Amino acid sequence: MATETLNNPFRGFGTIVCGDRFVGRTEKLNEIRQRVLGDDYSNLSITGLPRIGKSSLVWQCLMFNQEQWVNSNTIVVYYQLGSLRSSLAFFKKLVEKTNEKFVKFFNTDEKYSQYALPLIADIQNAQTVEDATDIVECYFNRLRRWGYKIIVILDEFDRAQDVFEVADFQELREISYDPETKICLVTCSRKTLDEIEKKEPKLSNFAGIFSECKLQMFEESDVELYWERVKKDFDVNDEHKTFVKYLVGNHPWLMDVVNDYFFMHKDDNLTKEDKINGVKLPLMQGLDSMVSTLEKEDLLNAAIQLVIGPYFDVTQIQIKKLLDYGFIKMVPNTK
């Protein structure tokens, strides 16, 4: 049993998945590559429900085997904003993380050592966000002039709503929009950028420079690849696949949650009722997270009306958001 546990194909669920453990999402991977890795390397916003696979998607596409981008003078920086406390700390950390990649991949660049590296200390010593961003612009301006392309992944970008002021969004917009400082931003969040940004006036200048990539549940083709990946270590039949679909649908994280439990107890001759009881708590926790998100986005009541009824005050905006999340789907009228 101990040896089999080491070969658990569902181990580490809830963490970032990449490499051989990542399956499917071919269309979304291509969408990111075409948008971000081309000559224009334009900004992209990835949105979706919690634990739907946003972080794994960008890791698989941009961070996994990132050494391959070095030949084209491209650096990919990953920055998780979950514990962010201030905009000043954000801009300092942004440059710090970029510098770490230069030290790793381009440590022989004498221009960088002589003209860019000294700016790092100046940024870290800045006492105000205004002073820091002036130097940040200068730093990225030099990298741009020397032919480097910087792609910055900003994960858990929802946190910016609590920390950034309007000027901070506009500063980040300027750095990624101005041809002289141009960096590419890839944000991952539950909310759209329009909702995250504190807008004054209501027209969003920051969100306007991004295209959107909306991540939903697995497609059926992704589910097939999922089962194909695990079959070497976990022998499942069609009945088991149907049972998992009954419990969690095509939600990738919840599929791993229930399958991890089934794998760990595969020799215990569990009944269907035993299996349901065994995964009840983690399933309830996962579903609570989704319900909490819908509630915060003022979508829970609308979702109940659309799924259960009666339908009386749901707006078109709410329907659009629920469709984007993949929480509901349009079905043809059979009447």
XYZ file of C-alpha atoms in Angstrom:
335
model
C 0.000 0.000 0.000
C 2.863 2.397 0.825
C 4.392 1.968 -2.637
C 1.030 2.477 -4.305
C 0.473 5.655 -2.311
C 3.701 7.084 -3.706
C 2.232 6.596 -7.193
C -0.974 8.426 -6.335
C -1.769 10.361 -9.561
C -3.970 12.783 -7.591
C -1.333 13.791 -5.044
C -0.880 17.468 -4.371
C -4.370 18.502 -5.464
C -5.021 22.135 -4.633
C -1.493 23.158 -5.654
C -0.261 24.451 -9.001
C -0.263 21.631 -11.564
C 2.166 21.643 -14.478
C 4.256 19.311 -16.598
C 2.943 15.771 -17.041
C 0.181 16.315 -14.481
C -1.376 19.119 -16.514
C -4.004 17.945 -19.016
C -6.218 19.556 -21.626
C -6.985 23.273 -21.940
C -5.419 23.247 -25.427
C -7.510 26.136 -26.724
C -6.699 28.306 -23.700
C -2.979 27.518 -23.895
C -2.957 28.575 -27.538
C -4.891 31.727 -26.674
C -2.265 32.736 -24.102
C 0.665 31.957 -26.394
C -0.767 33.927 -29.297
C -1.596 36.918 -27.134
C 1.426 37.037 -24.853
C 4.380 35.473 -26.660
C 4.067 37.237 -30.018
C 5.913 40.379 -31.072
C 3.230 42.596 -29.511
C 3.067 40.527 -26.306
C -0.137 42.213 -25.218
C -1.822 42.153 -21.810
C -4.184 39.323 -20.849
C -6.675 38.900 -18.002
C -7.527 35.318 -16.952
C -10.711 35.022 -14.883
C -12.589 32.113 -13.347
C -13.987 30.576 -10.169
C -11.623 29.652 -7.309
C -9.577 26.464 -7.880
C -10.658 26.171 -11.486
C -7.019 26.039 -12.662
C -6.021 29.647 -13.481
C -2.594 29.452 -11.815
C -1.877 26.035 -13.298
C -2.787 27.310 -16.755
C -0.282 30.179 -16.705
C 2.414 28.013 -15.110
C 2.037 25.345 -17.767
C 2.072 27.871 -20.582
C 4.665 30.400 -19.407
C 6.599 29.272 -16.323
C 7.152 25.554 -16.979
C 10.391 25.192 -18.950
C 10.701 28.984 -18.964
C 14.342 28.624 -20.042
C 13.080 28.218 -23.613
C 12.177 31.922 -23.752
C 15.666 33.093 -22.816
C 16.961 32.810 -26.394
C 14.467 35.466 -27.429
C 15.491 37.737 -24.524
C 12.147 37.076 -22.831
C 11.801 36.827 -19.060
C 8.689 35.564 -17.275
C 8.088 36.830 -13.726
C 5.532 35.228 -11.391
C 4.114 37.387 -8.598
C 1.372 36.190 -6.244
C -0.444 39.127 -4.655
C -2.296 37.211 -1.929
C -0.319 38.750 0.949
C 0.159 42.188 -0.631
C -0.103 45.031 1.914
C 0.650 48.228 0.001
C 1.172 49.537 -3.502
C 4.676 50.676 -2.539
C 5.516 47.096 -1.567
C 4.021 45.922 -4.866
C 6.268 48.030 -7.095
C 9.340 47.191 -5.025
C 8.596 43.465 -5.240
C 7.841 43.702 -8.967
C 11.335 45.000 -9.685
C 12.941 42.652 -7.164
C 11.401 39.606 -8.839
C 12.408 40.867 -12.289
C 15.962 41.360 -11.075
C 16.058 37.791 -9.698
C 15.327 36.482 -13.188
C 18.050 38.651 -14.722
C 20.567 37.370 -12.197
C 19.533 33.824 -13.076
C 19.416 34.031 -16.868
C 21.419 37.111 -17.960
C 24.121 37.542 -15.341
C 26.755 38.273 -18.024
C 24.972 41.373 -19.330
C 27.376 44.179 -18.433
C 24.910 46.930 -19.381
C 22.410 45.564 -16.908
C 25.005 45.316 -14.145
C 26.228 48.841 -14.749
C 23.070 50.818 -15.555
C 20.051 48.868 -14.243
C 21.245 47.025 -11.162
C 22.040 50.223 -9.221
C 18.394 51.275 -9.629
C 17.262 48.284 -7.573
C 18.703 49.720 -4.369
C 17.199 53.142 -5.129
C 13.756 51.579 -5.546
C 14.057 49.562 -2.344
C 15.082 52.699 -0.422
C 12.179 54.790 -1.753
C 9.856 56.010 1.006
C 6.826 56.881 -1.136
C 5.120 55.135 -4.018
C 5.611 58.257 -6.159
C 9.384 58.159 -5.679
C 9.506 54.410 -6.292
C 7.469 54.431 -9.497
C 9.607 57.147 -11.055
C 12.609 54.838 -10.726
C 10.577 51.766 -11.750
C 9.736 53.482 -15.036
C 13.402 54.237 -15.588
C 14.318 50.602 -14.836
C 11.874 49.123 -17.339
C 12.741 51.794 -19.892
C 16.350 50.584 -19.904
C 15.353 46.930 -20.250
C 13.097 47.811 -23.145
C 15.816 49.784 -24.947
C 18.207 46.840 -24.615
C 15.732 44.529 -26.362
C 14.346 42.564 -23.413
C 10.728 41.455 -23.193
C 9.269 41.173 -19.695
C 6.116 39.138 -19.035
C 4.700 39.545 -15.529
C 2.114 37.097 -14.179
C 0.073 38.741 -11.406
C -1.728 35.910 -9.633
C -4.553 36.496 -7.129
C -4.953 39.962 -8.623
C -8.282 40.392 -6.789
C -6.129 41.553 -3.863
C -5.276 44.733 -5.782
C -8.836 45.947 -5.202
C -8.111 46.290 -1.473
C -4.644 47.816 -1.852
C -4.399 49.905 -5.031
C -5.651 53.422 -5.489
C -6.642 54.800 -8.882
C -3.138 56.199 -9.382
C -1.595 52.761 -8.803
C -3.721 51.162 -11.513
C -2.861 54.006 -13.842
C 0.859 53.673 -13.095
C 0.758 49.970 -13.879
C -1.202 50.754 -17.029
C 1.414 53.274 -18.127
C 4.317 50.865 -17.624
C 2.609 48.193 -19.716
C 1.208 50.583 -22.334
C 4.024 53.044 -23.023
C 6.249 51.714 -25.860
C 9.332 52.969 -24.011
C 8.706 50.877 -20.878
C 6.473 48.151 -22.333
C 6.011 45.047 -20.178
C 3.294 42.424 -20.629
C 0.843 41.823 -17.774
C -1.043 38.555 -17.291
C -3.510 38.790 -14.402
C -5.335 35.872 -12.738
C -8.436 36.707 -10.715
C -11.977 35.720 -9.869
C -13.319 39.164 -10.731
C -12.917 41.009 -13.995
C -10.514 43.948 -14.090
C -13.456 46.308 -14.482
C -14.743 45.129 -11.100
C -11.328 45.126 -9.410
C -10.286 48.619 -10.411
C -11.506 51.529 -8.333
C -12.704 53.699 -11.160
C -12.940 57.491 -11.103
C -14.676 58.182 -13.400
C -16.472 54.928 -14.166
C -14.707 54.365 -17.474
C -11.793 51.986 -16.804
C -8.525 52.944 -18.469
C -6.651 50.019 -16.933
C -9.002 47.221 -17.971
C -9.204 48.649 -21.466
C -5.690 47.501 -22.398
C -6.380 43.821 -21.647
C -8.034 41.013 -23.552
C -9.946 38.426 -21.512
C -9.455 34.669 -21.168
C -12.364 33.104 -19.275
C -11.528 29.747 -17.709
C -14.377 27.373 -16.969
C -14.830 23.702 -16.076
C -13.144 20.964 -18.108
C -14.510 20.308 -21.567
C -15.443 16.673 -22.269
C -12.225 16.284 -24.265
C -10.263 17.487 -21.207
C -12.040 14.934 -19.008
C -11.032 12.154 -21.405
C -7.393 13.282 -21.216
C -7.683 13.421 -17.418
C -8.711 9.762 -17.213
C -6.099 8.798 -19.781
C -3.375 10.379 -17.640
C -4.267 8.485 -14.446
C -5.003 5.047 -15.894
C -1.414 3.827 -15.416
C -1.747 4.091 -11.627
C -5.500 3.998 -11.095
C -7.608 1.444 -12.924
C -11.117 2.874 -13.330
C -14.149 1.712 -15.267
C -16.995 3.631 -16.869
C -19.133 3.197 -13.759
C -16.529 4.996 -11.646
C -16.200 7.817 -14.182
C -19.968 8.261 -14.222
C -20.047 8.308 -10.412
C -17.362 11.006 -10.230
C -19.224 13.090 -12.817
C -22.392 12.707 -10.750
C -20.586 14.010 -7.662
C -18.576 16.927 -9.072
C -19.307 17.369 -12.770
C -16.252 18.519 -14.736
C -14.615 20.621 -12.024
C -10.882 19.706 -12.200
C -10.010 20.348 -8.560
C -13.070 18.566 -7.185
C -12.352 15.607 -9.474
C -8.936 15.324 -7.840
C -10.446 15.694 -4.360
C -12.809 12.743 -4.726
C -10.398 10.598 -6.741
C -7.638 11.074 -4.172
C -9.947 9.656 -1.513
C -11.030 6.775 -3.742
C -7.411 5.974 -4.592
C -6.340 5.927 -0.947
C -9.233 3.555 -0.129
C -9.346 1.521 -3.315
C -8.681 -1.749 -1.440
C -11.314 -1.138 1.252
C -14.350 -2.443 -0.677
C -16.276 0.758 -0.071
C -19.948 0.964 -0.940
C -21.269 3.933 -2.883
C -22.672 5.342 0.366
C -19.261 4.939 2.054
C -17.622 6.847 -0.799
C -20.118 9.692 -0.581
C -19.670 9.960 3.191
C -15.890 9.870 2.794
C -15.737 12.841 0.434
C -18.622 14.792 1.931
C -16.535 17.198 4.025
C -13.968 18.245 1.346
C -16.777 18.532 -1.200
C -18.784 20.769 1.113
C -15.699 22.923 1.706
C -15.089 23.228 -2.030
C -18.709 24.067 -2.738
C -18.761 26.595 0.121
C -15.874 28.393 -1.581
C -17.886 28.649 -4.800
C -21.008 29.776 -2.971
C -18.986 32.411 -1.100
C -17.624 33.736 -4.400
C -21.091 33.921 -5.947
C -22.390 35.674 -2.840
C -19.603 38.276 -2.883
C -20.266 38.932 -6.557
C -24.023 39.326 -5.905
C -24.669 36.275 -8.081
C -25.937 33.668 -5.604
C -29.589 34.708 -5.689
C -29.460 34.956 -9.484
C -27.895 31.479 -9.737
C -30.642 29.991 -7.536
C -33.329 31.618 -9.651
C -31.808 30.377 -12.916
C -31.085 26.837 -11.728
C -34.042 26.182 -9.398
C -36.524 28.986 -10.010
C -38.614 30.999 -10.043
C -36.931 33.523 -12.384
C -38.051 37.064 -11.485
C -35.293 39.701 -11.165
C -32.114 38.306 -12.731
C -30.253 40.860 -14.854
C -28.496 40.237 -18.150
C -25.204 41.243 -16.508
C -25.643 38.524 -13.870
C -26.456 35.948 -16.540
C -23.352 36.949 -18.486
C -21.133 36.610 -15.399
C -22.538 33.173 -14.524
C -22.002 32.030 -18.115
C -18.421 33.338 -18.033
C -17.757 31.398 -14.827
C -19.208 28.286 -16.441
C -21.638 27.973 -13.531
C -24.544 27.811 -15.991
C -24.731 26.924 -19.672
C -27.061 27.910 -22.466
C -29.210 25.026 -23.699
C -31.292 24.966 -26.905
C -35.011 25.542 -26.608
C -36.640 22.182 -27.416
C -40.192 23.518 -27.553
